[in-house]
Short mmCIF file of N, CA and C and ligand atoms in Angstrom, two decimals:
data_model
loop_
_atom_site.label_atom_id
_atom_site.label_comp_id
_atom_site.label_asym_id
_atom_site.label_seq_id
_atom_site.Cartn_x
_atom_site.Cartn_y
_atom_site.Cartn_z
N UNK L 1257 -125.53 -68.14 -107.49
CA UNK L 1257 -125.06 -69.00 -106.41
C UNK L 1257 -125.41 -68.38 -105.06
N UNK L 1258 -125.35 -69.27 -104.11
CA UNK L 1258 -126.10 -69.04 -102.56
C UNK L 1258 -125.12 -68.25 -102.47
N UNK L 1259 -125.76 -67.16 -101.32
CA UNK L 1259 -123.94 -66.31 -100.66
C UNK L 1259 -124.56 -66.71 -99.11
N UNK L 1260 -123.76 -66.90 -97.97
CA UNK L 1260 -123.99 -66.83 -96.55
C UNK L 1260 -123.45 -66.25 -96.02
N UNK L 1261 -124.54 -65.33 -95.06
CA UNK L 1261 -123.63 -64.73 -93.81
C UNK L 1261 -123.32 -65.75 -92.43
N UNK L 1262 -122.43 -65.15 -91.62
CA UNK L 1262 -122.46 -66.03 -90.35
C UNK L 1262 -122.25 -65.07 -89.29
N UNK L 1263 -122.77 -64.73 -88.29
CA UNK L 1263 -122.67 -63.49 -87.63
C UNK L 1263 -121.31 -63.87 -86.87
N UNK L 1264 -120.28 -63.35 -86.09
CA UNK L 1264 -119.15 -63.79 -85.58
C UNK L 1264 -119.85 -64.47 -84.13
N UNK L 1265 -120.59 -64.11 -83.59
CA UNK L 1265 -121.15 -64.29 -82.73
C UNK L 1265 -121.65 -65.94 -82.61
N UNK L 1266 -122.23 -66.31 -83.47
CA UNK L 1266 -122.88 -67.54 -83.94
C UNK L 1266 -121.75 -68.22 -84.14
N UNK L 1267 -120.60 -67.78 -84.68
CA UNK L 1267 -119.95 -68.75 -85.20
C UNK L 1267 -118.92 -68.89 -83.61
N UNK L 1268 -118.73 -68.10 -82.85
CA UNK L 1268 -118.26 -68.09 -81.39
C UNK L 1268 -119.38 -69.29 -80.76
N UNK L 1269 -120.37 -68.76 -80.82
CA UNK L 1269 -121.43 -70.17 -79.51
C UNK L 1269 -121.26 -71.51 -80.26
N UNK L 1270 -121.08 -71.44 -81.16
CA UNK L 1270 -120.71 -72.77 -82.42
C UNK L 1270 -119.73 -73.46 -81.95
N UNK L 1271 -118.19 -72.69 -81.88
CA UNK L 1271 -117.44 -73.91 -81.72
C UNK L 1271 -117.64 -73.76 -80.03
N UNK L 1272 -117.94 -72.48 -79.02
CA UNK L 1272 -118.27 -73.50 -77.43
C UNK L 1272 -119.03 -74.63 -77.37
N UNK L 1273 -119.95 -75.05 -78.31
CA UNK L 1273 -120.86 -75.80 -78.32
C UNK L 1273 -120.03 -76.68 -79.11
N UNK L 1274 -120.01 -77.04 -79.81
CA UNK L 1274 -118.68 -78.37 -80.48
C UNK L 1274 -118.00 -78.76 -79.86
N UNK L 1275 -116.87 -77.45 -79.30
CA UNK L 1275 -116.29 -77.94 -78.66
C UNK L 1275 -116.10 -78.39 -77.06
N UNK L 1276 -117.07 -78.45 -76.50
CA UNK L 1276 -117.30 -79.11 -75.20
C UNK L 1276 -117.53 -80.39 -75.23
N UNK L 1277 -118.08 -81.03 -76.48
CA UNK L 1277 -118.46 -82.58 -76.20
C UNK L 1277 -116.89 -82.69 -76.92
N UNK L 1278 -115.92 -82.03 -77.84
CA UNK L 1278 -115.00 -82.02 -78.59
C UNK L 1278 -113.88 -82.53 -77.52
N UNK L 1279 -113.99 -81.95 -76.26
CA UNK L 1279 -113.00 -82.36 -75.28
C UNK L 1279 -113.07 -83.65 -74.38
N UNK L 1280 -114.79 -83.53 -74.56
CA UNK L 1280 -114.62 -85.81 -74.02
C UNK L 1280 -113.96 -86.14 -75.32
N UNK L 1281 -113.76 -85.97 -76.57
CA UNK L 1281 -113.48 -86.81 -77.44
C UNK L 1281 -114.71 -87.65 -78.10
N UNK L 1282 -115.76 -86.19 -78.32
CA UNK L 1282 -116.82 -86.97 -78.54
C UNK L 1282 -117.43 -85.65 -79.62
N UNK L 1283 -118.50 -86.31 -81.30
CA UNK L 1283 -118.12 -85.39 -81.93
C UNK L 1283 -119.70 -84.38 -81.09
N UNK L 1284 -119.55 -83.00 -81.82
CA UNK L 1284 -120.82 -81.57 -80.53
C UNK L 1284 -121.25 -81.59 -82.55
N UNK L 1285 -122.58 -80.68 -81.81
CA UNK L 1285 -123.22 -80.42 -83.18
C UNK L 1285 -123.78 -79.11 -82.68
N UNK L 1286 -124.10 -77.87 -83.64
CA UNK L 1286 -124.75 -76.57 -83.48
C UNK L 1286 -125.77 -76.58 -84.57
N UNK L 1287 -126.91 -75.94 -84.45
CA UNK L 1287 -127.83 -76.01 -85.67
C UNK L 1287 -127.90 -74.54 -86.02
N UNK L 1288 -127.64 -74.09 -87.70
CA UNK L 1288 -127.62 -73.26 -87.69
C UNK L 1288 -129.50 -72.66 -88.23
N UNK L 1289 -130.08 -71.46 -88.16
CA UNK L 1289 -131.49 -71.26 -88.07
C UNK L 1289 -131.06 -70.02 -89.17
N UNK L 1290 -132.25 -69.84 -89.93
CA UNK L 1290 -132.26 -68.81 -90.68
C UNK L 1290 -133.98 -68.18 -90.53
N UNK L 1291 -134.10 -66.82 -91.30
CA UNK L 1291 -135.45 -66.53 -90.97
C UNK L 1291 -135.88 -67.57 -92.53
N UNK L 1292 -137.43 -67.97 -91.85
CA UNK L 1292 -138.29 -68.44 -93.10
C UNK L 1292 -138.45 -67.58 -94.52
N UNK L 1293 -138.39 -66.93 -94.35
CA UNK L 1293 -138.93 -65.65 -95.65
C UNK L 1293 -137.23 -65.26 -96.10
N UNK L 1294 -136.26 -65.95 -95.90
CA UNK L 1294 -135.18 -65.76 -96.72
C UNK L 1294 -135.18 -65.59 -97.94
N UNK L 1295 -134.56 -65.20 -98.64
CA UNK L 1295 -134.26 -65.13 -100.31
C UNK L 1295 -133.35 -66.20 -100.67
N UNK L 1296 -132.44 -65.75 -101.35
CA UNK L 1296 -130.85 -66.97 -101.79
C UNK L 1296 -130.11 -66.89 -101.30
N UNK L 1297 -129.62 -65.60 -100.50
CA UNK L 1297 -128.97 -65.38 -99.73
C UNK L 1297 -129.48 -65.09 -98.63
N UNK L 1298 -128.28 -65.97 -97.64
CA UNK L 1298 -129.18 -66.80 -96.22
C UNK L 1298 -128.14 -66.10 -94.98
N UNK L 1299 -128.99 -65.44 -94.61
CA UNK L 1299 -127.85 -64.88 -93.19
C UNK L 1299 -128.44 -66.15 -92.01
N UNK L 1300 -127.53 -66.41 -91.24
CA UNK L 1300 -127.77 -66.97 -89.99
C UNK L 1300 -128.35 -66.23 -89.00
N UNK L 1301 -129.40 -66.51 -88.08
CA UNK L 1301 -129.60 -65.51 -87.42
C UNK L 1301 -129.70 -66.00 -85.87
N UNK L 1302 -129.55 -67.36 -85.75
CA UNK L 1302 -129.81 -68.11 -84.40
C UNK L 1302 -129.09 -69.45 -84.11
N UNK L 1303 -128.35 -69.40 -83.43
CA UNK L 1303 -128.04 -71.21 -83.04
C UNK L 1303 -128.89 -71.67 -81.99
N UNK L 1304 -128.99 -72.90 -82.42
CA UNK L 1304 -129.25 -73.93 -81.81
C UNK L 1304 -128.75 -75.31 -81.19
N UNK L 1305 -129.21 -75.56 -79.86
CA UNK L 1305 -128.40 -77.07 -79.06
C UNK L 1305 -129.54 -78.18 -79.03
N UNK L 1306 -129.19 -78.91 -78.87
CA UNK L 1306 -129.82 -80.24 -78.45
C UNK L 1306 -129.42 -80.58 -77.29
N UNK L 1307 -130.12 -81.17 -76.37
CA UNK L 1307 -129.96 -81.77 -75.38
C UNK L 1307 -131.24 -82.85 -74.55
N UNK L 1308 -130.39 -83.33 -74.03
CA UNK L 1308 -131.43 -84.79 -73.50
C UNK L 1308 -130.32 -85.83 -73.93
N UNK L 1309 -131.74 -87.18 -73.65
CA UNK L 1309 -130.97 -88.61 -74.03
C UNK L 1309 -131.35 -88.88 -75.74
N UNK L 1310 -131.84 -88.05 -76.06
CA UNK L 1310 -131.87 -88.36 -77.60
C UNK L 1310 -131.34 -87.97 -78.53
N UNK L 1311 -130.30 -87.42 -77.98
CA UNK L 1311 -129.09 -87.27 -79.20
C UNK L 1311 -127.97 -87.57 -78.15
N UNK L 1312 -127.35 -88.87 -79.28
CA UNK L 1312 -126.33 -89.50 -78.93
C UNK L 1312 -124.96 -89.37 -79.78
N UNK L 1313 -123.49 -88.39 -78.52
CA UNK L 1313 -122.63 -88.09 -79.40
C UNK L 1313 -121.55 -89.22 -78.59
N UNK L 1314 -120.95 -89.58 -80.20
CA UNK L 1314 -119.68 -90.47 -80.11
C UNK L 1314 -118.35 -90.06 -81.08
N UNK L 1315 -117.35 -90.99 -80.62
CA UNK L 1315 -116.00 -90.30 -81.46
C UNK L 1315 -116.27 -90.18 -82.73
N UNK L 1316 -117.06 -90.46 -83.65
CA UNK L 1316 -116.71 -90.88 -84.90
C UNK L 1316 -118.47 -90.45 -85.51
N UNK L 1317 -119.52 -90.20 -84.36
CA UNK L 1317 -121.22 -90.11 -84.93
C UNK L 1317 -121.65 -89.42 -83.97
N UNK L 1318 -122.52 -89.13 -84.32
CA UNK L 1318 -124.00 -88.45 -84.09
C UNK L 1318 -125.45 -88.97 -84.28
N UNK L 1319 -125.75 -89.43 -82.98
CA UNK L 1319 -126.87 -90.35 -83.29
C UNK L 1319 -128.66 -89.12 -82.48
N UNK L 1320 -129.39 -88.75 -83.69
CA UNK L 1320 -130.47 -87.60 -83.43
C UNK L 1320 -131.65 -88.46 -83.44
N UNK L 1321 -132.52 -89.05 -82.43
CA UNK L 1321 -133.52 -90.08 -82.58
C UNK L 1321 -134.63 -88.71 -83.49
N UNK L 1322 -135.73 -89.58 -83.79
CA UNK L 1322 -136.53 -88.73 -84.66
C UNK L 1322 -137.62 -88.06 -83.73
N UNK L 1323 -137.74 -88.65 -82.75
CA UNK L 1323 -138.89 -87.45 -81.69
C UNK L 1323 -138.53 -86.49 -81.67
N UNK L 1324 -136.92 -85.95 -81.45
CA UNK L 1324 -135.97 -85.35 -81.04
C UNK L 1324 -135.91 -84.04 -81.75
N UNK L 1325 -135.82 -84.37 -83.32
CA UNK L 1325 -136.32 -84.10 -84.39
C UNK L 1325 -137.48 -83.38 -84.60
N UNK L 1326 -137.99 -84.07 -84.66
CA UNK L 1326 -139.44 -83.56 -85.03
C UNK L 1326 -139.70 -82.32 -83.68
N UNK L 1327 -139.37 -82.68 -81.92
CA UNK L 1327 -139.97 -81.76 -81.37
C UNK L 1327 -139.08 -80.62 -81.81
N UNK L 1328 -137.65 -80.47 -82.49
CA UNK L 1328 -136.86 -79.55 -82.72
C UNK L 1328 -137.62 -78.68 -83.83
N UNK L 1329 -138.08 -79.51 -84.60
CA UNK L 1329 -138.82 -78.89 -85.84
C UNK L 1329 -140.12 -78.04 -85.22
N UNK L 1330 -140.68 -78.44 -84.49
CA UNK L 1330 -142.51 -77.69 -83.95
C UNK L 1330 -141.58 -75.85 -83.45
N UNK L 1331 -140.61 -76.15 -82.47
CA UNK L 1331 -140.04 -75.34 -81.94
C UNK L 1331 -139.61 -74.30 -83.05
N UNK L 1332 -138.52 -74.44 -83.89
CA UNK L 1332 -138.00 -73.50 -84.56
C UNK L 1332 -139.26 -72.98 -85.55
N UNK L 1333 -140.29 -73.43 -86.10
CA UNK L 1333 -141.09 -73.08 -86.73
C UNK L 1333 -142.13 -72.25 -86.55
N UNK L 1334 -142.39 -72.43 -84.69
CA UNK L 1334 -142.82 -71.36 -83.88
C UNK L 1334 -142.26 -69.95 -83.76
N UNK L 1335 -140.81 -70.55 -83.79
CA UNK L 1335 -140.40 -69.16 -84.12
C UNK L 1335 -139.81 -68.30 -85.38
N UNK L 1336 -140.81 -68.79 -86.52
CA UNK L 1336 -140.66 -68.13 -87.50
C UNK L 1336 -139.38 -69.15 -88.75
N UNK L 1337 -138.39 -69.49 -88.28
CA UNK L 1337 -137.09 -69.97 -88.51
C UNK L 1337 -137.17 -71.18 -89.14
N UNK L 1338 -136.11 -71.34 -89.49
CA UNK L 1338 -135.65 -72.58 -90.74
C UNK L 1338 -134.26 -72.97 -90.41
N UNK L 1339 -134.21 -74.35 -90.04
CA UNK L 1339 -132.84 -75.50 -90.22
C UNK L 1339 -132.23 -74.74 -91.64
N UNK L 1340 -131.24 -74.52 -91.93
CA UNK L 1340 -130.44 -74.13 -93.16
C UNK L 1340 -129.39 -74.46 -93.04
N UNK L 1341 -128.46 -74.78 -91.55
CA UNK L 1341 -127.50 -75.38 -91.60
C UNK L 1341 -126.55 -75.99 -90.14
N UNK L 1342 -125.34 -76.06 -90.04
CA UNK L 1342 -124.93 -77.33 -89.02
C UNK L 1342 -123.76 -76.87 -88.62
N UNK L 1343 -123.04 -76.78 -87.92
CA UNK L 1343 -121.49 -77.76 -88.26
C UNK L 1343 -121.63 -78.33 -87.07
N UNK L 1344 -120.70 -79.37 -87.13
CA UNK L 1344 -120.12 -80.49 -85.96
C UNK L 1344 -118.72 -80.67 -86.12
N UNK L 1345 -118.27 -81.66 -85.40
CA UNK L 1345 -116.81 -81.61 -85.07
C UNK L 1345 -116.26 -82.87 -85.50
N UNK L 1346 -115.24 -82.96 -86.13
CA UNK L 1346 -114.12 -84.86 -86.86
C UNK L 1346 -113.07 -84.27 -85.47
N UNK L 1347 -112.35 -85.33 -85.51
CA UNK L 1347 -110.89 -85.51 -84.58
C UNK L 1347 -110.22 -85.13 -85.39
N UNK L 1348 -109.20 -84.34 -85.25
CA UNK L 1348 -107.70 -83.61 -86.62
C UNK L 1348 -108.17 -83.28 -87.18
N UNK L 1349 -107.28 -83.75 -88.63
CA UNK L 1349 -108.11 -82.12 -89.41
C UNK L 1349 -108.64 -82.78 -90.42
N UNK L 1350 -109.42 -83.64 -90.29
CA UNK L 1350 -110.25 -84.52 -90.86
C UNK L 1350 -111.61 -83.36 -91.04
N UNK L 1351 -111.63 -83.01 -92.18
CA UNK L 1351 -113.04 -81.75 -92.35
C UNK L 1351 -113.62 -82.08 -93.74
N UNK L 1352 -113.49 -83.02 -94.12
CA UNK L 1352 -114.52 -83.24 -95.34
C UNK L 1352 -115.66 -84.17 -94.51
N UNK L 1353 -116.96 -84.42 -95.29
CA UNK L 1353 -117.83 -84.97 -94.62
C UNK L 1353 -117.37 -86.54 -94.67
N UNK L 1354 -118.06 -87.53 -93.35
CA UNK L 1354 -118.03 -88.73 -93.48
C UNK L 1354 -118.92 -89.35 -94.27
N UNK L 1355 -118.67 -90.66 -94.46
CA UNK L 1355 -120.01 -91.17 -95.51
C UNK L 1355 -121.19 -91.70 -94.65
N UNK L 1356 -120.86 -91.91 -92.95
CA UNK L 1356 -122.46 -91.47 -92.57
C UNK L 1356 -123.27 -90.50 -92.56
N UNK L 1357 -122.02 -89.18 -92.54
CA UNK L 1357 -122.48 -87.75 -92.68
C UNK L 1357 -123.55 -87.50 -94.19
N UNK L 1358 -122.59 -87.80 -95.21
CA UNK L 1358 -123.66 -87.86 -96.66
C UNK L 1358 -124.90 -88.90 -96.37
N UNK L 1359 -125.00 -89.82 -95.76
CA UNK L 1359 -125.79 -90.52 -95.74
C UNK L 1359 -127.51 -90.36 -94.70
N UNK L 1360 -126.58 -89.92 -93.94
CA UNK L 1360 -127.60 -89.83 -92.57
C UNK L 1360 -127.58 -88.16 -92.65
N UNK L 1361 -126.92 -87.04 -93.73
CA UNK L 1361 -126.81 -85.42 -93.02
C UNK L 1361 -128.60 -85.03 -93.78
N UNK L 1362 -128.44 -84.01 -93.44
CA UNK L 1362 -129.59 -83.24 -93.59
C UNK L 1362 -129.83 -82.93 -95.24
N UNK L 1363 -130.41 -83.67 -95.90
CA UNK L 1363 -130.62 -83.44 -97.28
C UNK L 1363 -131.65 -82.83 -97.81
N UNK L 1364 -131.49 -81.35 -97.48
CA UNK L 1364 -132.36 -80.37 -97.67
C UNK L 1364 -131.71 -79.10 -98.92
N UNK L 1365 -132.38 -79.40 -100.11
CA UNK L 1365 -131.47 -78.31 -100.57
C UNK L 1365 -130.73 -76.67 -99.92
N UNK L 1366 -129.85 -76.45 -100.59
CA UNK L 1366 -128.92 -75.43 -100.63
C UNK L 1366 -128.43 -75.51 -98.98
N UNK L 1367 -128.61 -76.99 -98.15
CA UNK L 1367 -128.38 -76.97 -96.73
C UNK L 1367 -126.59 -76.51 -96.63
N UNK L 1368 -125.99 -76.23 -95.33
CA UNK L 1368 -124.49 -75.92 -95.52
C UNK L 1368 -124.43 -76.52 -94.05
N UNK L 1369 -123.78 -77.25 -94.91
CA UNK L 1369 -122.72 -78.34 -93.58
C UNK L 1369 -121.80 -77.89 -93.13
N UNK L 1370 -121.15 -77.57 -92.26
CA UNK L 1370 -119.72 -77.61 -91.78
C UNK L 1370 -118.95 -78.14 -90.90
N UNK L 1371 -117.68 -78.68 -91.11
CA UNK L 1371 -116.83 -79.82 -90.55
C UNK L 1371 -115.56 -79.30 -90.00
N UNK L 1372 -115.68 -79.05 -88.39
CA UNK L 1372 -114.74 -78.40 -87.64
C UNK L 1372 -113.72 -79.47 -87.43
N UNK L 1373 -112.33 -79.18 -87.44
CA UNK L 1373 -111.06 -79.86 -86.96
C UNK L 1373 -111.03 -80.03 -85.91
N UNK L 1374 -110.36 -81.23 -84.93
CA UNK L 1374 -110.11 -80.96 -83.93
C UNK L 1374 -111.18 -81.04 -82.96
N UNK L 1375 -112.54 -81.36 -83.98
CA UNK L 1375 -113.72 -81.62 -82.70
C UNK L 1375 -114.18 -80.02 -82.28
N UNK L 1376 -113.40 -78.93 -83.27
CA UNK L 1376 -113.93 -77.71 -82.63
C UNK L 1376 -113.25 -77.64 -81.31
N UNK L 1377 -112.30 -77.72 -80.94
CA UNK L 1377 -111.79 -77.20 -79.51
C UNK L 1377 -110.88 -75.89 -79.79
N UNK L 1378 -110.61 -75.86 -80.91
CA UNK L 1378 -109.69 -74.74 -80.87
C UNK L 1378 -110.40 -73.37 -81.28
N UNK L 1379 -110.61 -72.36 -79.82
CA UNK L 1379 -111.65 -71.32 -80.46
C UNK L 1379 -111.60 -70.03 -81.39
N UNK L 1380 -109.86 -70.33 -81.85
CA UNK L 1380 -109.77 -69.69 -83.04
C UNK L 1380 -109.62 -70.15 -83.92
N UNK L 1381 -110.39 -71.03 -84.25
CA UNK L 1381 -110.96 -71.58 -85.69
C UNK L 1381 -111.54 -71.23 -86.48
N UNK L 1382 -110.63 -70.64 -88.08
CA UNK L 1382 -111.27 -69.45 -88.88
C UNK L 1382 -112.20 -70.60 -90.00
N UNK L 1383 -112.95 -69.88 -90.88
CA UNK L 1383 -113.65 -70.73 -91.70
C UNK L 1383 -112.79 -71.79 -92.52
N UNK L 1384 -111.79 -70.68 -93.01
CA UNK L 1384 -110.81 -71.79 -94.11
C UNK L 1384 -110.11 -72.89 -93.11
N UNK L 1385 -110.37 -72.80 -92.29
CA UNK L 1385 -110.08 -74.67 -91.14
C UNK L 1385 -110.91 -75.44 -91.48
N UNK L 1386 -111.89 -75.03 -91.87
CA UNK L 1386 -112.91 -75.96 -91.60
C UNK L 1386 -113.54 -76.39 -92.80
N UNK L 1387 -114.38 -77.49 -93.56
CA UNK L 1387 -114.77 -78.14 -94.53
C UNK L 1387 -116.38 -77.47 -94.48
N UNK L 1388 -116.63 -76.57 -96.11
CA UNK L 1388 -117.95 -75.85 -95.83
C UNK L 1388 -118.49 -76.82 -97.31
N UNK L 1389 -119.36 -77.29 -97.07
CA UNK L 1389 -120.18 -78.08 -97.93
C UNK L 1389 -121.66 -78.10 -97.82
N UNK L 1390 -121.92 -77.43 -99.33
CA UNK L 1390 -123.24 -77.25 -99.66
C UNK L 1390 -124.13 -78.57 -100.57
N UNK L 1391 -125.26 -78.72 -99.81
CA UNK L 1391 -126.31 -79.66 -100.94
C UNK L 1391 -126.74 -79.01 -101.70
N UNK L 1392 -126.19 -79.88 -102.91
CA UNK L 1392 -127.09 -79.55 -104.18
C UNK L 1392 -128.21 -79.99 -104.81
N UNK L 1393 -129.29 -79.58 -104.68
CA UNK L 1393 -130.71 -80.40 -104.86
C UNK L 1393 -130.27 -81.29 -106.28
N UNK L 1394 -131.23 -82.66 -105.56
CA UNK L 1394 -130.70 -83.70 -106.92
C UNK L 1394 -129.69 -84.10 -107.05
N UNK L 1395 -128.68 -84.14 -106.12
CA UNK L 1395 -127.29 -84.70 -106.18
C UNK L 1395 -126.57 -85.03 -105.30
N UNK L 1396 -126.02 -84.68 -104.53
CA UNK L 1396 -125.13 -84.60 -102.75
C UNK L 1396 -124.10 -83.30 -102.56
N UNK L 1397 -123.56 -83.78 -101.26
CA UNK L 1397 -122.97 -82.81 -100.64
C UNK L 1397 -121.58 -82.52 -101.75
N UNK L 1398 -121.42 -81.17 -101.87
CA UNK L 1398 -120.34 -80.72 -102.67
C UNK L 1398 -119.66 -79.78 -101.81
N UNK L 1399 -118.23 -79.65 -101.61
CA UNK L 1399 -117.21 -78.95 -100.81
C UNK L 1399 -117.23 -77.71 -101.51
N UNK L 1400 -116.90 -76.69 -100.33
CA UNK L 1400 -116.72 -75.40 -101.70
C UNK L 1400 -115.16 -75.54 -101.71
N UNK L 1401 -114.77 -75.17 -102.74
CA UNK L 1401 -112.89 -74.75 -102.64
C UNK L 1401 -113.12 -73.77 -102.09
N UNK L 1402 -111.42 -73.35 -101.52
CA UNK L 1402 -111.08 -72.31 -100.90
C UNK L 1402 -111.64 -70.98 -101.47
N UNK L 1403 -111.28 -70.71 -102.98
CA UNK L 1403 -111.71 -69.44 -103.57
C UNK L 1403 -112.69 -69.09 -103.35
N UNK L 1404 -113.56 -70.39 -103.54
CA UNK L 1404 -115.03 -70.35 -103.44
C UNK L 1404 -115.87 -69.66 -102.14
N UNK L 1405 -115.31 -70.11 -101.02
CA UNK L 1405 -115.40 -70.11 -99.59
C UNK L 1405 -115.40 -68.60 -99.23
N UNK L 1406 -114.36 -67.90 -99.88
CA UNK L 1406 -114.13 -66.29 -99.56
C UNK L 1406 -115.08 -65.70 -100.53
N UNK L 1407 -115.28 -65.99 -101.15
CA UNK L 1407 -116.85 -65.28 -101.80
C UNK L 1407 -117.76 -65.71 -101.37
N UNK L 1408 -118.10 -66.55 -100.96
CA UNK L 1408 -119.64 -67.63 -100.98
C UNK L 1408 -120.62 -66.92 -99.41
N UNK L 1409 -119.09 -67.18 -98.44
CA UNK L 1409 -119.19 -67.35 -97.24
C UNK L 1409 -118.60 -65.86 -96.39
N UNK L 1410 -119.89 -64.94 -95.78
CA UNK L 1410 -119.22 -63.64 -95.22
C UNK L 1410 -119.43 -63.71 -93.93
N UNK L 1411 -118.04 -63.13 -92.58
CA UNK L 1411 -118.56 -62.98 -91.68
C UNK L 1411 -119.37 -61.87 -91.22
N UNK L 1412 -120.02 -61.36 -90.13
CA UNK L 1412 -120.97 -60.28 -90.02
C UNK L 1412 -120.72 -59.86 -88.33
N UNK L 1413 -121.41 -58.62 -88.11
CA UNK L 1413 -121.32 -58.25 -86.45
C UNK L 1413 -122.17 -58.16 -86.13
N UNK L 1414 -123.32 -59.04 -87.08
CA UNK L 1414 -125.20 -58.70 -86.33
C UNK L 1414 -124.75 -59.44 -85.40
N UNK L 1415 -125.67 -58.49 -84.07
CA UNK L 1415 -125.43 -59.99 -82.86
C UNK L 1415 -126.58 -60.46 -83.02
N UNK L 1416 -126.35 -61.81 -81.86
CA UNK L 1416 -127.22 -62.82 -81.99
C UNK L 1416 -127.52 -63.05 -80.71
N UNK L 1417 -129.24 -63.68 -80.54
CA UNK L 1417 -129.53 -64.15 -79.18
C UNK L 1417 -128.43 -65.58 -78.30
N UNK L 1418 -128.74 -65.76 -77.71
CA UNK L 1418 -128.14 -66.85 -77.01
C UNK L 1418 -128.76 -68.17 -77.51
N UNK L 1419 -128.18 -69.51 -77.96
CA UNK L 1419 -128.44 -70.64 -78.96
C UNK L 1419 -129.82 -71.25 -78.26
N UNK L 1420 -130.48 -71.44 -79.03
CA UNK L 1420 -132.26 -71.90 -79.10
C UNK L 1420 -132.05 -73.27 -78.12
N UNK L 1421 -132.49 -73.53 -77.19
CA UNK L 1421 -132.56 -75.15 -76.79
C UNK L 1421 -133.19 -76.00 -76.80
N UNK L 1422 -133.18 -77.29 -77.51
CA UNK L 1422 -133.79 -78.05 -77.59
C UNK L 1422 -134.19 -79.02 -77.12
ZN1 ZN E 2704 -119.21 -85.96 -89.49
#
């Protein structure tokens, strides 16, 4: 089974970044980057933002046009790196995924979603707050349980650059 690191650092610019669109009442998204030449076990090593008019955040979605996309993709690939994973923000403690989320999320195997409470405003928000759900190639998004979560999922003190912009 996958194990992930998350540097504390990353997971700090994560929820500032959530949670700033989290306080219009609107849901934030962070992209998490891994190096390309990973193994199974996937440390995080970079966040990433979006910005412009082509990603559109609302109470309830996340709307990423595909230019948006794609120029996000030329970028991280330049620098070596790989999309591996996300989180964004629900209102309360609404942290399992939505069914636009399964529908419209990133269906890339062993991808790891995560679903902050609260829109991410609260910046001591430990993992077990939050809904960590992995794709399983050939199937959909599966939640880890709690047990699961404290093995699966480690924090770390590599630091990290300042989040990639897109
Ligand atoms: Zn969602």
């Amino acid at each position: 089974m996958r194990h992930w690191t998350i540097p504390r650092q990353l997971w700090q610019q994560s929820l500032e970044e959530v949670g700033a669109f989290g306080r219009e009442g609107r849901e934030g998204i962070c992209l998490w980057l891994a190096r390309q030449d990973s193994g199974s076990n996937l440390a995080f090593v970079r966040s990433a933002v979006l910005r412009g008019p082509l990603i559109r955040r609302g109470p309830l979605s996340i709307q990423i046009d595909s230019m948006l996309i794609d120029r996000f993709t030329d970028v991280v690939d330049r620098e070596g790196l790989l999309l591996a994973g996300q989180i964004h923000g629900h209102p309360e403690r609404f942290t399992d995924l939505s069914d636009v989320d399964r529908a419209m999320g990133f269906r890339v195997p062993k991808f790891l979603s995560v679903v902050a409470p609260y829109y991410g405003t609260h910046a001591n928000t430990a993992f077990r707050d939050c809904g960590f759900h992995e794709f399983v190639a050939g199937s959909d998004y599966r939640r880890l349980p709690e047990h699961e979560l404290a093995l699966r999922v480690t924090l770390s003190e590599t630091p990290v650059a300042a989040p990639l912009s897109v």
